[in-house]
């Protein structure tokens, strides 16, 4: 629980939300953005900022529940797939500093474009590969 965190307030019930799934570790609710049909936010109940400071136990439970919700959407709700999105860090577009994934339920030929309009690479692939490779 972090004071002044919008998502902690949603977990506590101080801010209302349309819940989709809840258990001891995880809460999923409808995003209020009205940007695309079915936009869901999935959060750990433990306050961590993003994937960079999230312990593996919290992450494992979160991902297992994301799979559960995604299976529900495709098996029971008539969707054909999902997009799973995450912004970790302000530089990456994270607006709410409580770890969350966005699930966008998808239907065949729904016309939704969930892939960012990138600006085009400025370096060679080899340059970046040399900088970031772990092996
Ligand atoms: P981010 O840009 O941090 O990855 O995404 C934050 C998301 O939280 C946005 O999609 C935004 O619409 C959603 N959001 C922000 N405040 C609230 C709120 O009070 N309730 C709900 N349900 N969603 C919120
Ligand atoms: Zn929080």
PDB file of C-alpha atoms and ligand atoms in Angstrom:
ATOM      1  CA  UNK A   1       0.000   0.000   0.000  1.00  0.00           C
ATOM      2  CA  UNK A   2       1.396   3.349  -1.028  1.00  0.00           C
ATOM      3  CA  UNK A   3      -0.256   6.630  -0.040  1.00  0.00           C
ATOM      4  CA  UNK A   4      -1.528   8.637  -3.022  1.00  0.00           C
ATOM      5  CA  UNK A   5      -1.282   5.644  -5.395  1.00  0.00           C
ATOM      6  CA  UNK A   6      -4.451   5.476  -7.533  1.00  0.00           C
ATOM      7  CA  UNK A   7      -4.248   1.707  -7.973  1.00  0.00           C
ATOM      8  CA  UNK A   8      -3.645   1.097  -4.236  1.00  0.00           C
ATOM      9  CA  UNK A   9      -6.791   3.154  -3.614  1.00  0.00           C
ATOM     10  CA  UNK A  10      -8.669   0.943  -6.086  1.00  0.00           C
ATOM     11  CA  UNK A  11      -7.413  -2.195  -4.258  1.00  0.00           C
ATOM     12  CA  UNK A  12      -8.564  -0.686  -0.943  1.00  0.00           C
ATOM     13  CA  UNK A  13     -11.949   0.242  -2.399  1.00  0.00           C
ATOM     14  CA  UNK A  14     -11.480   3.974  -1.845  1.00  0.00           C
ATOM     15  CA  UNK A  15     -11.779   4.477  -5.614  1.00  0.00           C
ATOM     16  CA  UNK A  16     -14.514   2.353  -7.257  1.00  0.00           C
ATOM     17  CA  UNK A  17     -13.632   0.002 -10.103  1.00  0.00           C
ATOM     18  CA  UNK A  18     -15.363  -2.515 -12.343  1.00  0.00           C
ATOM     19  CA  UNK A  19     -13.619  -5.691 -11.208  1.00  0.00           C
ATOM     20  CA  UNK A  20     -13.012  -8.512 -13.676  1.00  0.00           C
ATOM     21  CA  UNK A  21     -10.927 -10.858 -11.477  1.00  0.00           C
ATOM     22  CA  UNK A  22      -9.630 -10.854  -7.910  1.00  0.00           C
ATOM     23  CA  UNK A  23      -7.696 -13.176  -5.641  1.00  0.00           C
ATOM     24  CA  UNK A  24      -5.217 -12.768  -2.752  1.00  0.00           C
ATOM     25  CA  UNK A  25      -2.428 -11.435  -4.961  1.00  0.00           C
ATOM     26  CA  UNK A  26      -4.047  -9.904  -8.027  1.00  0.00           C
ATOM     27  CA  UNK A  27      -6.816  -7.530  -9.113  1.00  0.00           C
ATOM     28  CA  UNK A  28      -8.075  -6.984 -12.661  1.00  0.00           C
ATOM     29  CA  UNK A  29     -10.518  -4.199 -13.545  1.00  0.00           C
ATOM     30  CA  UNK A  30     -11.808  -2.241 -16.523  1.00  0.00           C
ATOM     31  CA  UNK A  31      -9.606   0.634 -17.680  1.00  0.00           C
ATOM     32  CA  UNK A  32     -11.488   3.952 -17.611  1.00  0.00           C
ATOM     33  CA  UNK A  33      -9.704   5.257 -20.715  1.00  0.00           C
ATOM     34  CA  UNK A  34     -12.506   4.326 -23.206  1.00  0.00           C
ATOM     35  CA  UNK A  35      -9.745   3.998 -25.829  1.00  0.00           C
ATOM     36  CA  UNK A  36     -10.590   0.502 -27.039  1.00  0.00           C
ATOM     37  CA  UNK A  37     -13.350  -1.996 -26.254  1.00  0.00           C
ATOM     38  CA  UNK A  38     -12.621  -4.370 -23.371  1.00  0.00           C
ATOM     39  CA  UNK A  39      -9.448  -2.673 -22.083  1.00  0.00           C
ATOM     40  CA  UNK A  40      -8.510  -4.404 -18.795  1.00  0.00           C
ATOM     41  CA  UNK A  41      -5.805  -3.458 -16.265  1.00  0.00           C
ATOM     42  CA  UNK A  42      -4.218  -6.261 -14.212  1.00  0.00           C
ATOM     43  CA  UNK A  43      -2.224  -5.347 -11.089  1.00  0.00           C
ATOM     44  CA  UNK A  44      -0.470  -7.073  -8.191  1.00  0.00           C
ATOM     45  CA  UNK A  45      -2.015  -6.122  -4.836  1.00  0.00           C
ATOM     46  CA  UNK A  46       1.483  -5.542  -3.527  1.00  0.00           C
ATOM     47  CA  UNK A  47       2.640  -2.025  -4.425  1.00  0.00           C
ATOM     48  CA  UNK A  48       5.656  -2.267  -6.699  1.00  0.00           C
ATOM     49  CA  UNK A  49       6.362   0.356  -9.335  1.00  0.00           C
ATOM     50  CA  UNK A  50       6.974  -1.838 -12.353  1.00  0.00           C
ATOM     51  CA  UNK A  51       8.711  -4.994 -13.571  1.00  0.00           C
ATOM     52  CA  UNK A  52      12.113  -3.562 -12.583  1.00  0.00           C
ATOM     53  CA  UNK A  53      11.397  -3.647  -8.842  1.00  0.00           C
ATOM     54  CA  UNK A  54       8.955  -6.576  -8.817  1.00  0.00           C
ATOM     55  CA  UNK A  55      10.013  -9.723  -6.943  1.00  0.00           C
ATOM     56  CA  UNK A  56       9.714 -13.010  -8.822  1.00  0.00           C
ATOM     57  CA  UNK A  57       6.976 -14.432  -6.576  1.00  0.00           C
ATOM     58  CA  UNK A  58       4.690 -11.444  -7.236  1.00  0.00           C
ATOM     59  CA  UNK A  59       5.502 -11.541 -10.940  1.00  0.00           C
ATOM     60  CA  UNK A  60       4.865 -15.277 -11.234  1.00  0.00           C
ATOM     61  CA  UNK A  61       1.425 -14.978  -9.612  1.00  0.00           C
ATOM     62  CA  UNK A  62       0.552 -11.938 -11.740  1.00  0.00           C
ATOM     63  CA  UNK A  63       1.492 -13.685 -14.975  1.00  0.00           C
ATOM     64  CA  UNK A  64      -0.387 -16.868 -14.029  1.00  0.00           C
ATOM     65  CA  UNK A  65      -3.503 -14.764 -13.419  1.00  0.00           C
ATOM     66  CA  UNK A  66      -3.039 -12.890 -16.694  1.00  0.00           C
ATOM     67  CA  UNK A  67      -3.038 -16.280 -18.413  1.00  0.00           C
ATOM     68  CA  UNK A  68      -6.185 -17.286 -16.486  1.00  0.00           C
ATOM     69  CA  UNK A  69      -8.009 -14.079 -17.494  1.00  0.00           C
ATOM     70  CA  UNK A  70      -6.836 -14.425 -21.103  1.00  0.00           C
ATOM     71  CA  UNK A  71      -8.104 -18.000 -21.260  1.00  0.00           C
ATOM     72  CA  UNK A  72     -11.453 -16.846 -19.860  1.00  0.00           C
ATOM     73  CA  UNK A  73     -11.701 -14.157 -22.535  1.00  0.00           C
ATOM     74  CA  UNK A  74     -10.959 -16.591 -25.361  1.00  0.00           C
ATOM     75  CA  UNK A  75     -12.702 -19.711 -24.000  1.00  0.00           C
ATOM     76  CA  UNK A  76     -15.831 -18.140 -22.502  1.00  0.00           C
ATOM     77  CA  UNK A  77     -16.322 -14.628 -23.925  1.00  0.00           C
ATOM     78  CA  UNK A  78     -16.038 -14.995 -27.689  1.00  0.00           C
ATOM     79  CA  UNK A  79     -12.633 -13.376 -28.169  1.00  0.00           C
ATOM     80  CA  UNK A  80      -9.989 -14.941 -30.428  1.00  0.00           C
ATOM     81  CA  UNK A  81      -6.814 -13.566 -28.830  1.00  0.00           C
ATOM     82  CA  UNK A  82      -5.405 -10.800 -26.641  1.00  0.00           C
ATOM     83  CA  UNK A  83      -2.729  -8.140 -26.722  1.00  0.00           C
ATOM     84  CA  UNK A  84      -0.680  -7.863 -23.520  1.00  0.00           C
ATOM     85  CA  UNK A  85       0.971  -4.473 -22.978  1.00  0.00           C
ATOM     86  CA  UNK A  86       3.186  -3.041 -20.241  1.00  0.00           C
ATOM     87  CA  UNK A  87       4.960   0.292 -19.768  1.00  0.00           C
ATOM     88  CA  UNK A  88       7.789   0.117 -17.202  1.00  0.00           C
ATOM     89  CA  UNK A  89       9.271   3.535 -16.404  1.00  0.00           C
ATOM     90  CA  UNK A  90       8.206   7.080 -17.215  1.00  0.00           C
ATOM     91  CA  UNK A  91      10.494   7.046 -20.287  1.00  0.00           C
ATOM     92  CA  UNK A  92       8.474   4.076 -21.554  1.00  0.00           C
ATOM     93  CA  UNK A  93       5.148   5.842 -21.067  1.00  0.00           C
ATOM     94  CA  UNK A  94       4.197   4.543 -17.617  1.00  0.00           C
ATOM     95  CA  UNK A  95       1.648   7.019 -16.219  1.00  0.00           C
ATOM     96  CA  UNK A  96       0.502   5.170 -13.072  1.00  0.00           C
ATOM     97  CA  UNK A  97       3.488   4.137 -10.888  1.00  0.00           C
ATOM     98  CA  UNK A  98       1.940   0.829  -9.715  1.00  0.00           C
ATOM     99  CA  UNK A  99       2.930  -2.210 -11.798  1.00  0.00           C
ATOM    100  CA  UNK A 100       0.256  -3.149 -14.300  1.00  0.00           C
ATOM    101  CA  UNK A 101      -0.361  -4.980 -17.532  1.00  0.00           C
ATOM    102  CA  UNK A 102      -2.993  -3.963 -20.047  1.00  0.00           C
ATOM    103  CA  UNK A 103      -5.027  -6.758 -21.639  1.00  0.00           C
ATOM    104  CA  UNK A 104      -6.796  -5.865 -24.877  1.00  0.00           C
ATOM    105  CA  UNK A 105      -9.212  -8.645 -25.909  1.00  0.00           C
ATOM    106  CA  UNK A 106      -9.151  -9.164 -29.674  1.00  0.00           C
ATOM    107  CA  UNK A 107     -11.496 -10.537 -32.300  1.00  0.00           C
ATOM    108  CA  UNK A 108     -10.560 -11.591 -35.803  1.00  0.00           C
ATOM    109  CA  UNK A 109     -10.750  -8.562 -38.133  1.00  0.00           C
ATOM    110  CA  UNK A 110     -11.703  -6.150 -35.316  1.00  0.00           C
ATOM    111  CA  UNK A 111      -9.512  -3.489 -36.929  1.00  0.00           C
ATOM    112  CA  UNK A 112      -7.725  -2.600 -33.675  1.00  0.00           C
ATOM    113  CA  UNK A 113      -4.033  -1.668 -34.089  1.00  0.00           C
ATOM    114  CA  UNK A 114      -2.143  -2.386 -30.855  1.00  0.00           C
ATOM    115  CA  UNK A 115       1.374  -2.078 -32.248  1.00  0.00           C
ATOM    116  CA  UNK A 116       3.103   1.305 -31.704  1.00  0.00           C
ATOM    117  CA  UNK A 117       3.994   3.482 -34.669  1.00  0.00           C
ATOM    118  CA  UNK A 118       7.795   3.298 -34.215  1.00  0.00           C
ATOM    119  CA  UNK A 119      10.003   6.020 -35.639  1.00  0.00           C
ATOM    120  CA  UNK A 120      12.476   3.753 -37.452  1.00  0.00           C
ATOM    121  CA  UNK A 121      15.864   2.473 -36.243  1.00  0.00           C
ATOM    122  CA  UNK A 122      18.715   5.020 -35.908  1.00  0.00           C
ATOM    123  CA  UNK A 123      21.505   2.495 -35.182  1.00  0.00           C
ATOM    124  CA  UNK A 124      22.372  -0.796 -36.817  1.00  0.00           C
ATOM    125  CA  UNK A 125      21.003  -3.956 -35.263  1.00  0.00           C
ATOM    126  CA  UNK A 126      24.600  -5.143 -34.736  1.00  0.00           C
ATOM    127  CA  UNK A 127      25.518  -1.995 -32.714  1.00  0.00           C
ATOM    128  CA  UNK A 128      22.631  -2.432 -30.297  1.00  0.00           C
ATOM    129  CA  UNK A 129      23.175  -6.195 -30.145  1.00  0.00           C
ATOM    130  CA  UNK A 130      26.805  -5.657 -29.085  1.00  0.00           C
ATOM    131  CA  UNK A 131      25.670  -3.272 -26.348  1.00  0.00           C
ATOM    132  CA  UNK A 132      22.890  -5.348 -24.810  1.00  0.00           C
ATOM    133  CA  UNK A 133      23.717  -9.044 -25.339  1.00  0.00           C
ATOM    134  CA  UNK A 134      23.964 -11.139 -22.167  1.00  0.00           C
ATOM    135  CA  UNK A 135      25.768 -14.123 -23.699  1.00  0.00           C
TER     136      UNK A 135
HETATM  137  P1  LIG B   1       0.022   3.376 -18.148  1.00  0.00           P
HETATM  138  O1  LIG B   1       0.076   4.520 -19.118  1.00  0.00           O
HETATM  139  O2  LIG B   1       0.595   3.747 -16.803  1.00  0.00           O
HETATM  140  O3  LIG B   1       0.601   2.105 -18.697  1.00  0.00           O
HETATM  141  O4  LIG B   1      -1.525   3.074 -17.969  1.00  0.00           O
HETATM  142  C1  LIG B   1      -2.321   3.584 -16.953  1.00  0.00           C
HETATM  143  C2  LIG B   1      -3.752   3.212 -17.263  1.00  0.00           C
HETATM  144  O5  LIG B   1      -4.521   3.402 -16.091  1.00  0.00           O
HETATM  145  C3  LIG B   1      -4.393   4.063 -18.367  1.00  0.00           C
HETATM  146  O6  LIG B   1      -4.820   3.198 -19.415  1.00  0.00           O
HETATM  147  C4  LIG B   1      -5.551   4.756 -17.661  1.00  0.00           C
HETATM  148  O7  LIG B   1      -6.704   4.869 -18.468  1.00  0.00           O
HETATM  149  C5  LIG B   1      -5.796   3.864 -16.453  1.00  0.00           C
HETATM  150  N1  LIG B   1      -6.337   4.552 -15.294  1.00  0.00           N
HETATM  151  C6  LIG B   1      -5.826   5.677 -14.721  1.00  0.00           C
HETATM  152  N2  LIG B   1      -6.574   6.027 -13.656  1.00  0.00           N
HETATM  153  C7  LIG B   1      -7.550   5.096 -13.526  1.00  0.00           C
HETATM  154  C8  LIG B   1      -8.631   4.908 -12.607  1.00  0.00           C
HETATM  155  O8  LIG B   1      -8.844   5.670 -11.666  1.00  0.00           O
HETATM  156  N3  LIG B   1      -9.438   3.827 -12.793  1.00  0.00           N
HETATM  157  C9  LIG B   1      -9.238   2.954 -13.828  1.00  0.00           C
HETATM  158  N4  LIG B   1     -10.088   1.925 -13.925  1.00  0.00           N
HETATM  159  N5  LIG B   1      -8.220   3.084 -14.714  1.00  0.00           N
HETATM  160  C10 LIG B   1      -7.394   4.152 -14.564  1.00  0.00           C
HETATM  161 ZN1  LIG B   2       0.062   1.276  -5.519  1.00  0.00          ZN
END
